[in-house]
Amino acid sequence: MNRFKTSKFKNTTPKIAKKDGWINNVRAGSFSCQGNHIKASSKLVVFNAEQAGGGMLGLTSVKPGSDGQWTVSLFSCHSDLVTDMDFSPFDERLLATCSVDETVKLWRLCDPELQGSNSPEQTLHPGHGRVELVLFHPTSSDLLAVGTTNSPLIWDVSRQDAPLAVLEQHSDHLQSLSWKRDGSLLASSCKDKMLRVFDPRAQLAPVQSTKGLQNNKDSRILWAKDDFLLTTGFDMVRSRELRLWDSRKLSSSVSSVSLSASSGFRMLIPLFDDDTSLLILAGMGDTSIDCFEVSTSEPFLSQVSHCLTDASTRGVAMVPKLAMDVMSCEVMHILQMTDNYIIPISYQVPRKNSRQEFHDDLYPDTAGTTPAMSAEEWWQGGNKQVEKVSLNPEKQPKPKSQSPPKKEASGEGRKEEPRGCSTSSSPLSTPSSSAAPSRSPSSTSGLSSGFLPSPSPSQAAKAIQSMLGPISKFRHIHGSVMHRDTHITNLRGLNLTTPGESDGFDANHQRMAVPLAISGGQIAIFERSQPGRLPDTSLATIQNSVNVADFCWDPFDPHRLAVAGEDAKIRVWRVPEGGLTETLTEPELILQGHTEKIYSIKFHPVASGLLTSSSYDFTVRLWNLDSGDEVKVLSGHQDQIFGMAWSPDGRLLATVCKDGKVRIYDPRRSTEPVQEGPGPEGHRGARVVWVCDGKYLLVSGFDSRSDRGLYLYSAESLSSGVVVNIQMGVSPSTLIPFYDPDTSLLVLTGKGDTKVHIYEVVPDDPYFIECSSFNSSEPYKGLAFLPKTECNVRDVEVIVGLMLTKVTIEPVAFSVPRVKKEFFQDDVFPDTAVCWEPALNVSAWLSGSNGRHKKISLKPKDMTPVSEAPKEAPVRKYLPSSVYLEEKTDEQKKEELLSAMVAKLGNMDDPLPQDSFEGVDEDEWAKYLVQVIVVGAQVVGRAFIRAVRLEYSASRAAAQARGRSAKESAAASSISGMSLQEAQQILNVSTLTPEEIQKNYEHLFKVNNKSLGGSFYLQSKVVRAKERLDKELNIQNQKEKQLNEET
């Protein structure tokens, strides 16, 4: 910008969100530290909370939830005050924190509603006293700048032992650090009033320094455009000032702006946007926020806006550029933290058609989220820059991985699915045997042919099928939560932070195991035969004495539970018949051998008494539970073991590791892997499972951009790499796979997700066939699946699982819609393996024997397989023409009407359906009754009157044709339009007594209500019959009165 050119940002306007758009339930801490007190990624927001002496952080999201509200949770980070925090520019959920307790911790954050007590991914111990500052490198992954009391440190977090460099010690307290945008230089400000610029790879001493500050109170330094630096601090008369420096000659500042004086030396927090050159200045305790535009030429600093806020500032953060609402011309989005709220403030440039088109002059390409290099590459002298991406919604990068065609409904206006409903993955209905077949000209030319032709797909259907590829018979699979009577409710104190390698929930056909967030590593056991609400009192539990890392049930013994603890021991417990009645403290068996914390444990699928475990010591060990001995130690892993899985025949063991490798072991032949291949590039977690009868390995993990994905490998050739992979979107939790070998269905879900993905896996292209998904209205904490015998084959349930939520355990059934449910669907229920009985024991397996489970049929004795169902005769599509041409006489219509009414009257003493309904409160009923009368009288009344008039006209015409039996009765029949005999038949009365007439009238009027299957026409008949009989009673009473007077 220059003095003769108008800036496009000169009219940038701050817009403070309305109060209903503020994040409330915030109790901000006002602690003395060098951090900004609040930081934001494109998804999450963390801030200093006043609880626990500042050792806790608050966590919320940038955008509200589906209900329009923000969830705010707290998690404990450090044992003392959290002094600073920073999100990774390449991972929106990776947070670094530092503290007075002299540690730096890295956290993998979940969504706020899932956040509980957390465990850091890494902990660094700089060993230089109190840690004040932490800052991620802008171009390299795993690289941190850490500021202790007097020294800046450069740390490669992948090497936890020591920092890469300890820069020259400052003579006083370090106050701020800032990386240059290209990552080459690091600048610092200090209480000794000095500004320093370091090139950490060249020398430990600063390459430039100057005494640039006039006051030793709080100061900040920030890299601006190119080689320019910004500093905020105080001058000699305690006024706050902003200065611009050229880092190539720090002897004097290029420009300066004096701001208002502050009581108590309240510091100015600067936030700079490199794309727009806009600078935000927010003073601690102030009720205003200033915006400047920074230029490398005159005028260097130009004020753009001065925003008055509703409350004083406790901290301020800038939301990353990729989260901006670019279609509303939003160029900056900041979050102001006050004592009780976090207030979003949007800076927008007024433009015409701001909601209809993208203004590319406001949005140059911005830095992406893929690191340019590793920390080691940077340390060796690399200067690669982060690849820039466009903010234009139409130019967003498309996924490069191969994926099967997905048929998704438009997301616009799509409402959230209610809990327990399934959504089809495709809005396009594909042809099947149950679909309407094509019609030939002969079959549609007229009514002479009343039969359907034999089903055969049309040419159009074949074209669609060839375009869409193979179609799964399970594509319309439907998941639903079972009846509430089968739920276990009132769960309390769940442990929601089990390690990522653990499923966090396990069940067999008799009972379930749930970890509790109670000291001592306690696990609650719930019997499936005892559903209902749990008491508010304490429960009998299994007490492990240490935190639980993983646990699983023995597939061949429903009473035996193996639990791995953080003390590197495995405890084997036996649950008594009928469940726990008292807390168990003594395990049946303790297995020791690992030297570090255990990741996960798995039972062998074929041999009884054989357990597998993986640990932080990078080994996999096999245990003989019959003898309590360690029988095998598998090596070859170079990093954390994310997951392991036995092959279906129990011969081979597959593992996936953080070192980026997938391995297959034959434990009885070698302790080294027999095959090895490249695994997922991401390091956030992974799972592995065998599919297609052991022909393929399926790995769920993350790519280099932290997007979830599925990777399919050939079990015969791991080194050949991935056969096919598909992307599954962005989420922090690893997808946990469950594979049903009978149906080849793959069920995928992550802890904290609300959606269950279902695919059919086939051994040939396209390998993955997407089926309908299951959605829940709230996140679930775990999903465990039960043996095939728990499926109700009469309802075509192919998979049954148990869903753990925050307060309940709910059974979920996945069924396939079928027309002929009276037959056993043998095409979806092949003979299933008896996986609950061992094929051999551990000793036989170790000696080299192999075995397979026997198989049984799931067909009930009283059902016939659908493949043997008798073929049905051709279905008549059109009714015979005689049905349409035949017209009923008045007598036939009246006879049918009377027969129907008499049939209902025959059940007069039976209770009505509404009689069994639960009542409502009298006041509530009165309130709604008034509304019903006012509104219903207008709608229902008019319809009823029309029906009465129509019936009156028809009945009067019929009555006039029958003649008059008596003068008075005839007159009454003419007026009412109904004869006396007809009225008696309708109300089914033989003698005219007021009591019987009234009783029958009330009953018939009620049972012919439209809501119970009746109609206004039938009710009108009843009313007219009652009027006619009342008239006849009146005539008889007058005759009797006249006779009495004459006598």
PDB file of C-alpha atoms in Angstrom, residues 547-732:
ATOM      1  CA  ASN A 547      -5.291 -47.762  35.304  1.00  0.00           C
ATOM      2  CA  VAL A 548      -6.760 -50.040  32.647  1.00  0.00           C
ATOM      3  CA  ALA A 549      -5.083 -50.032  29.209  1.00  0.00           C
ATOM      4  CA  ASP A 550      -7.205 -52.703  27.497  1.00  0.00           C
ATOM      5  CA  PHE A 551      -9.479 -55.635  28.287  1.00  0.00           C
ATOM      6  CA  CYS A 552     -11.306 -58.445  26.472  1.00  0.00           C
ATOM      7  CA  TRP A 553     -13.487 -61.489  27.161  1.00  0.00           C
ATOM      8  CA  ASP A 554     -12.320 -65.026  26.501  1.00  0.00           C
ATOM      9  CA  PRO A 555     -14.368 -66.140  23.447  1.00  0.00           C
ATOM     10  CA  PHE A 556     -14.559 -69.695  24.834  1.00  0.00           C
ATOM     11  CA  ASP A 557     -15.266 -68.875  28.481  1.00  0.00           C
ATOM     12  CA  PRO A 558     -17.885 -66.151  29.129  1.00  0.00           C
ATOM     13  CA  HIS A 559     -16.735 -65.897  32.759  1.00  0.00           C
ATOM     14  CA  ARG A 560     -13.061 -65.087  32.055  1.00  0.00           C
ATOM     15  CA  LEU A 561     -11.943 -61.486  31.494  1.00  0.00           C
ATOM     16  CA  ALA A 562      -8.359 -60.452  30.729  1.00  0.00           C
ATOM     17  CA  VAL A 563      -7.324 -56.928  31.728  1.00  0.00           C
ATOM     18  CA  ALA A 564      -4.061 -55.177  30.770  1.00  0.00           C
ATOM     19  CA  GLY A 565      -2.824 -52.501  33.134  1.00  0.00           C
ATOM     20  CA  GLU A 566      -0.434 -49.601  32.822  1.00  0.00           C
ATOM     21  CA  ASP A 567       1.952 -51.457  35.155  1.00  0.00           C
ATOM     22  CA  ALA A 568       2.832 -53.872  32.293  1.00  0.00           C
ATOM     23  CA  LYS A 569       0.864 -56.712  33.902  1.00  0.00           C
ATOM     24  CA  ILE A 570      -2.091 -58.691  32.605  1.00  0.00           C
ATOM     25  CA  ARG A 571      -4.643 -59.794  35.176  1.00  0.00           C
ATOM     26  CA  VAL A 572      -7.073 -62.592  34.375  1.00  0.00           C
ATOM     27  CA  TRP A 573     -10.342 -62.452  36.319  1.00  0.00           C
ATOM     28  CA  ARG A 574     -13.183 -64.941  36.723  1.00  0.00           C
ATOM     29  CA  VAL A 575     -16.691 -63.521  37.004  1.00  0.00           C
ATOM     30  CA  PRO A 576     -18.992 -65.786  39.055  1.00  0.00           C
ATOM     31  CA  GLU A 577     -22.185 -67.223  37.634  1.00  0.00           C
ATOM     32  CA  GLY A 578     -24.983 -64.667  37.797  1.00  0.00           C
ATOM     33  CA  GLY A 579     -22.591 -61.686  37.828  1.00  0.00           C
ATOM     34  CA  LEU A 580     -20.730 -59.751  40.472  1.00  0.00           C
ATOM     35  CA  THR A 581     -22.206 -59.526  43.930  1.00  0.00           C
ATOM     36  CA  GLU A 582     -19.086 -58.077  45.560  1.00  0.00           C
ATOM     37  CA  THR A 583     -15.950 -56.270  44.408  1.00  0.00           C
ATOM     38  CA  LEU A 584     -13.220 -58.585  43.122  1.00  0.00           C
ATOM     39  CA  THR A 585      -9.696 -57.684  44.230  1.00  0.00           C
ATOM     40  CA  GLU A 586      -7.762 -60.930  43.641  1.00  0.00           C
ATOM     41  CA  PRO A 587      -7.319 -62.051  40.007  1.00  0.00           C
ATOM     42  CA  GLU A 588      -7.258 -65.675  38.958  1.00  0.00           C
ATOM     43  CA  LEU A 589      -3.912 -65.199  37.204  1.00  0.00           C
ATOM     44  CA  ILE A 590      -1.281 -62.466  36.742  1.00  0.00           C
ATOM     45  CA  LEU A 591       0.958 -62.464  33.651  1.00  0.00           C
ATOM     46  CA  GLN A 592       4.279 -60.596  33.805  1.00  0.00           C
ATOM     47  CA  GLY A 593       6.920 -60.164  31.139  1.00  0.00           C
ATOM     48  CA  HIS A 594       6.483 -56.847  29.383  1.00  0.00           C
ATOM     49  CA  THR A 595       8.816 -54.087  30.498  1.00  0.00           C
ATOM     50  CA  GLU A 596       6.593 -51.166  29.453  1.00  0.00           C
ATOM     51  CA  LYS A 597       2.919 -50.234  29.430  1.00  0.00           C
ATOM     52  CA  ILE A 598       0.728 -52.612  27.403  1.00  0.00           C
ATOM     53  CA  TYR A 599      -1.151 -51.360  24.333  1.00  0.00           C
ATOM     54  CA  SER A 600      -3.704 -54.070  23.661  1.00  0.00           C
ATOM     55  CA  ILE A 601      -4.550 -57.724  24.231  1.00  0.00           C
ATOM     56  CA  LYS A 602      -6.335 -60.290  22.019  1.00  0.00           C
ATOM     57  CA  PHE A 603      -7.439 -63.897  22.536  1.00  0.00           C
ATOM     58  CA  HIS A 604      -6.670 -66.501  19.893  1.00  0.00           C
ATOM     59  CA  PRO A 605      -9.774 -67.185  17.741  1.00  0.00           C
ATOM     60  CA  VAL A 606      -9.313 -70.971  17.483  1.00  0.00           C
ATOM     61  CA  ALA A 607      -7.180 -72.285  20.370  1.00  0.00           C
ATOM     62  CA  SER A 608      -8.334 -71.990  23.972  1.00  0.00           C
ATOM     63  CA  GLY A 609      -6.044 -70.534  26.633  1.00  0.00           C
ATOM     64  CA  LEU A 610      -3.866 -68.486  24.244  1.00  0.00           C
ATOM     65  CA  LEU A 611      -3.575 -64.721  24.762  1.00  0.00           C
ATOM     66  CA  THR A 612      -1.624 -62.125  22.749  1.00  0.00           C
ATOM     67  CA  SER A 613      -0.411 -58.726  23.991  1.00  0.00           C
ATOM     68  CA  SER A 614       1.482 -55.745  22.565  1.00  0.00           C
ATOM     69  CA  SER A 615       3.444 -53.203  24.576  1.00  0.00           C
ATOM     70  CA  TYR A 616       5.463 -50.000  24.591  1.00  0.00           C
ATOM     71  CA  ASP A 617       8.557 -52.215  24.648  1.00  0.00           C
ATOM     72  CA  PHE A 618       7.752 -52.788  20.924  1.00  0.00           C
ATOM     73  CA  THR A 619       7.188 -56.531  21.376  1.00  0.00           C
ATOM     74  CA  VAL A 620       4.220 -58.852  20.925  1.00  0.00           C
ATOM     75  CA  ARG A 621       4.026 -61.686  23.441  1.00  0.00           C
ATOM     76  CA  LEU A 622       2.008 -64.908  23.462  1.00  0.00           C
ATOM     77  CA  TRP A 623       0.807 -66.346  26.782  1.00  0.00           C
ATOM     78  CA  ASN A 624      -0.329 -69.816  27.801  1.00  0.00           C
ATOM     79  CA  LEU A 625      -3.156 -69.199  30.273  1.00  0.00           C
ATOM     80  CA  ASP A 626      -3.277 -72.847  31.281  1.00  0.00           C
ATOM     81  CA  SER A 627       0.258 -72.667  32.669  1.00  0.00           C
ATOM     82  CA  GLY A 628       0.594 -68.906  33.107  1.00  0.00           C
ATOM     83  CA  ASP A 629       3.794 -68.879  31.033  1.00  0.00           C
ATOM     84  CA  GLU A 630       5.053 -66.632  28.270  1.00  0.00           C
ATOM     85  CA  VAL A 631       5.539 -68.852  25.215  1.00  0.00           C
ATOM     86  CA  LYS A 632       6.575 -66.493  22.390  1.00  0.00           C
ATOM     87  CA  VAL A 633       8.101 -63.015  22.001  1.00  0.00           C
ATOM     88  CA  LEU A 634       7.688 -61.429  18.555  1.00  0.00           C
ATOM     89  CA  SER A 635      10.051 -58.613  17.597  1.00  0.00           C
ATOM     90  CA  GLY A 636      10.705 -56.385  14.596  1.00  0.00           C
ATOM     91  CA  HIS A 637       8.630 -53.314  15.430  1.00  0.00           C
ATOM     92  CA  GLN A 638      10.395 -49.952  15.515  1.00  0.00           C
ATOM     93  CA  ASP A 639       7.634 -47.895  17.138  1.00  0.00           C
ATOM     94  CA  GLN A 640       4.231 -48.064  18.796  1.00  0.00           C
ATOM     95  CA  ILE A 641       2.051 -51.021  17.779  1.00  0.00           C
ATOM     96  CA  PHE A 642      -1.377 -49.651  16.871  1.00  0.00           C
ATOM     97  CA  GLY A 643      -3.262 -52.905  16.375  1.00  0.00           C
ATOM     98  CA  MET A 644      -3.043 -56.648  15.801  1.00  0.00           C
ATOM     99  CA  ALA A 645      -5.345 -59.373  14.478  1.00  0.00           C
ATOM    100  CA  TRP A 646      -5.267 -63.159  14.094  1.00  0.00           C
ATOM    101  CA  SER A 647      -6.130 -64.735  10.761  1.00  0.00           C
ATOM    102  CA  PRO A 648      -9.451 -66.654  10.642  1.00  0.00           C
ATOM    103  CA  ASP A 649      -7.658 -70.031  10.854  1.00  0.00           C
ATOM    104  CA  GLY A 650      -5.429 -68.803  13.710  1.00  0.00           C
ATOM    105  CA  ARG A 651      -2.143 -69.475  11.915  1.00  0.00           C
ATOM    106  CA  LEU A 652      -0.907 -65.947  11.243  1.00  0.00           C
ATOM    107  CA  LEU A 653      -0.837 -62.709  13.217  1.00  0.00           C
ATOM    108  CA  ALA A 654      -0.992 -59.285  11.517  1.00  0.00           C
ATOM    109  CA  THR A 655       0.132 -56.009  13.102  1.00  0.00           C
ATOM    110  CA  VAL A 656       0.086 -52.344  12.070  1.00  0.00           C
ATOM    111  CA  CYS A 657       2.689 -50.033  13.568  1.00  0.00           C
ATOM    112  CA  LYS A 658       3.400 -46.317  13.959  1.00  0.00           C
ATOM    113  CA  ASP A 659       6.635 -46.841  12.006  1.00  0.00           C
ATOM    114  CA  GLY A 660       4.470 -46.979   8.880  1.00  0.00           C
ATOM    115  CA  LYS A 661       4.620 -50.760   8.369  1.00  0.00           C
ATOM    116  CA  VAL A 662       2.109 -53.597   8.204  1.00  0.00           C
ATOM    117  CA  ARG A 663       3.552 -56.963   9.210  1.00  0.00           C
ATOM    118  CA  ILE A 664       2.487 -60.618   9.187  1.00  0.00           C
ATOM    119  CA  TYR A 665       3.952 -63.107  11.638  1.00  0.00           C
ATOM    120  CA  ASP A 666       3.879 -66.889  11.728  1.00  0.00           C
ATOM    121  CA  PRO A 667       4.591 -67.146  15.482  1.00  0.00           C
ATOM    122  CA  ARG A 668       5.252 -70.897  15.517  1.00  0.00           C
ATOM    123  CA  ARG A 669       7.963 -70.599  12.852  1.00  0.00           C
ATOM    124  CA  SER A 670       9.722 -67.312  13.549  1.00  0.00           C
ATOM    125  CA  THR A 671       9.744 -64.401  15.960  1.00  0.00           C
ATOM    126  CA  GLU A 672      10.456 -62.063  13.020  1.00  0.00           C
ATOM    127  CA  PRO A 673       7.805 -61.028  10.479  1.00  0.00           C
ATOM    128  CA  VAL A 674       7.408 -63.272   7.431  1.00  0.00           C
ATOM    129  CA  GLN A 675       5.955 -60.380   5.399  1.00  0.00           C
ATOM    130  CA  GLU A 676       6.218 -56.611   5.642  1.00  0.00           C
ATOM    131  CA  GLY A 677       4.652 -53.794   3.641  1.00  0.00           C
ATOM    132  CA  PRO A 678       3.942 -50.045   3.731  1.00  0.00           C
ATOM    133  CA  GLY A 679       1.128 -48.976   6.032  1.00  0.00           C
ATOM    134  CA  PRO A 680      -0.874 -45.747   6.395  1.00  0.00           C
ATOM    135  CA  GLU A 681       1.206 -42.570   6.402  1.00  0.00           C
ATOM    136  CA  GLY A 682      -0.569 -40.959   9.349  1.00  0.00           C
ATOM    137  CA  HIS A 683       0.645 -41.479  12.903  1.00  0.00           C
ATOM    138  CA  ARG A 684      -2.615 -40.974  14.788  1.00  0.00           C
ATOM    139  CA  GLY A 685      -3.617 -44.617  15.124  1.00  0.00           C
ATOM    140  CA  ALA A 686      -4.682 -47.621  13.071  1.00  0.00           C
ATOM    141  CA  ARG A 687      -6.526 -50.966  13.272  1.00  0.00           C
ATOM    142  CA  VAL A 688      -6.185 -54.153  11.250  1.00  0.00           C
ATOM    143  CA  VAL A 689      -8.594 -57.026  10.465  1.00  0.00           C
ATOM    144  CA  TRP A 690      -8.572 -60.025   8.102  1.00  0.00           C
ATOM    145  CA  VAL A 691     -11.326 -60.125   5.447  1.00  0.00           C
ATOM    146  CA  CYS A 692     -12.493 -62.336   2.573  1.00  0.00           C
ATOM    147  CA  ASP A 693     -11.613 -65.588   4.365  1.00  0.00           C
ATOM    148  CA  GLY A 694      -8.062 -64.407   5.070  1.00  0.00           C
ATOM    149  CA  LYS A 695      -7.207 -63.381   1.510  1.00  0.00           C
ATOM    150  CA  TYR A 696      -6.900 -59.703   2.355  1.00  0.00           C
ATOM    151  CA  LEU A 697      -5.858 -57.485   5.235  1.00  0.00           C
ATOM    152  CA  LEU A 698      -7.903 -54.376   5.873  1.00  0.00           C
ATOM    153  CA  VAL A 699      -6.295 -51.486   7.764  1.00  0.00           C
ATOM    154  CA  SER A 700      -8.170 -48.424   8.988  1.00  0.00           C
ATOM    155  CA  GLY A 701      -5.888 -45.483   9.663  1.00  0.00           C
ATOM    156  CA  PHE A 702      -4.957 -41.942   8.643  1.00  0.00           C
ATOM    157  CA  ASP A 703      -3.179 -40.438   5.675  1.00  0.00           C
ATOM    158  CA  SER A 704      -0.524 -37.724   5.813  1.00  0.00           C
ATOM    159  CA  ARG A 705      -3.257 -35.062   6.047  1.00  0.00           C
ATOM    160  CA  SER A 706      -4.888 -36.819   9.035  1.00  0.00           C
ATOM    161  CA  ASP A 707      -7.905 -37.885   6.962  1.00  0.00           C
ATOM    162  CA  ARG A 708      -9.327 -41.263   7.931  1.00  0.00           C
ATOM    163  CA  GLY A 709      -9.063 -44.000   5.321  1.00  0.00           C
ATOM    164  CA  LEU A 710      -9.425 -47.716   4.592  1.00  0.00           C
ATOM    165  CA  TYR A 711      -6.504 -49.609   3.052  1.00  0.00           C
ATOM    166  CA  LEU A 712      -6.827 -53.089   1.558  1.00  0.00           C
ATOM    167  CA  TYR A 713      -3.738 -55.338   1.206  1.00  0.00           C
ATOM    168  CA  SER A 714      -3.278 -58.743  -0.331  1.00  0.00           C
ATOM    169  CA  ALA A 715      -2.280 -61.140   2.448  1.00  0.00           C
ATOM    170  CA  GLU A 716      -0.037 -62.969   0.019  1.00  0.00           C
ATOM    171  CA  SER A 717       1.938 -59.906  -1.031  1.00  0.00           C
ATOM    172  CA  LEU A 718       2.136 -57.131   1.540  1.00  0.00           C
ATOM    173  CA  SER A 719       5.196 -55.634  -0.112  1.00  0.00           C
ATOM    174  CA  SER A 720       3.134 -54.822  -3.211  1.00  0.00           C
ATOM    175  CA  GLY A 721       1.375 -52.117  -1.222  1.00  0.00           C
ATOM    176  CA  VAL A 722      -2.240 -51.088  -1.126  1.00  0.00           C
ATOM    177  CA  VAL A 723      -4.666 -52.801  -3.485  1.00  0.00           C
ATOM    178  CA  VAL A 724      -7.302 -50.106  -3.002  1.00  0.00           C
ATOM    179  CA  ASN A 725      -7.997 -47.390  -0.482  1.00  0.00           C
ATOM    180  CA  ILE A 726     -10.948 -45.090   0.194  1.00  0.00           C
ATOM    181  CA  GLN A 727     -11.170 -41.922   2.250  1.00  0.00           C
ATOM    182  CA  MET A 728     -13.566 -41.716   5.171  1.00  0.00           C
ATOM    183  CA  GLY A 729     -13.438 -38.014   6.037  1.00  0.00           C
ATOM    184  CA  VAL A 730     -11.822 -36.118   8.887  1.00  0.00           C
ATOM    185  CA  SER A 731     -12.303 -37.153  12.508  1.00  0.00           C
ATOM    186  CA  PRO A 732      -9.968 -37.511  15.486  1.00  0.00           C
TER     187      PRO A 732
END
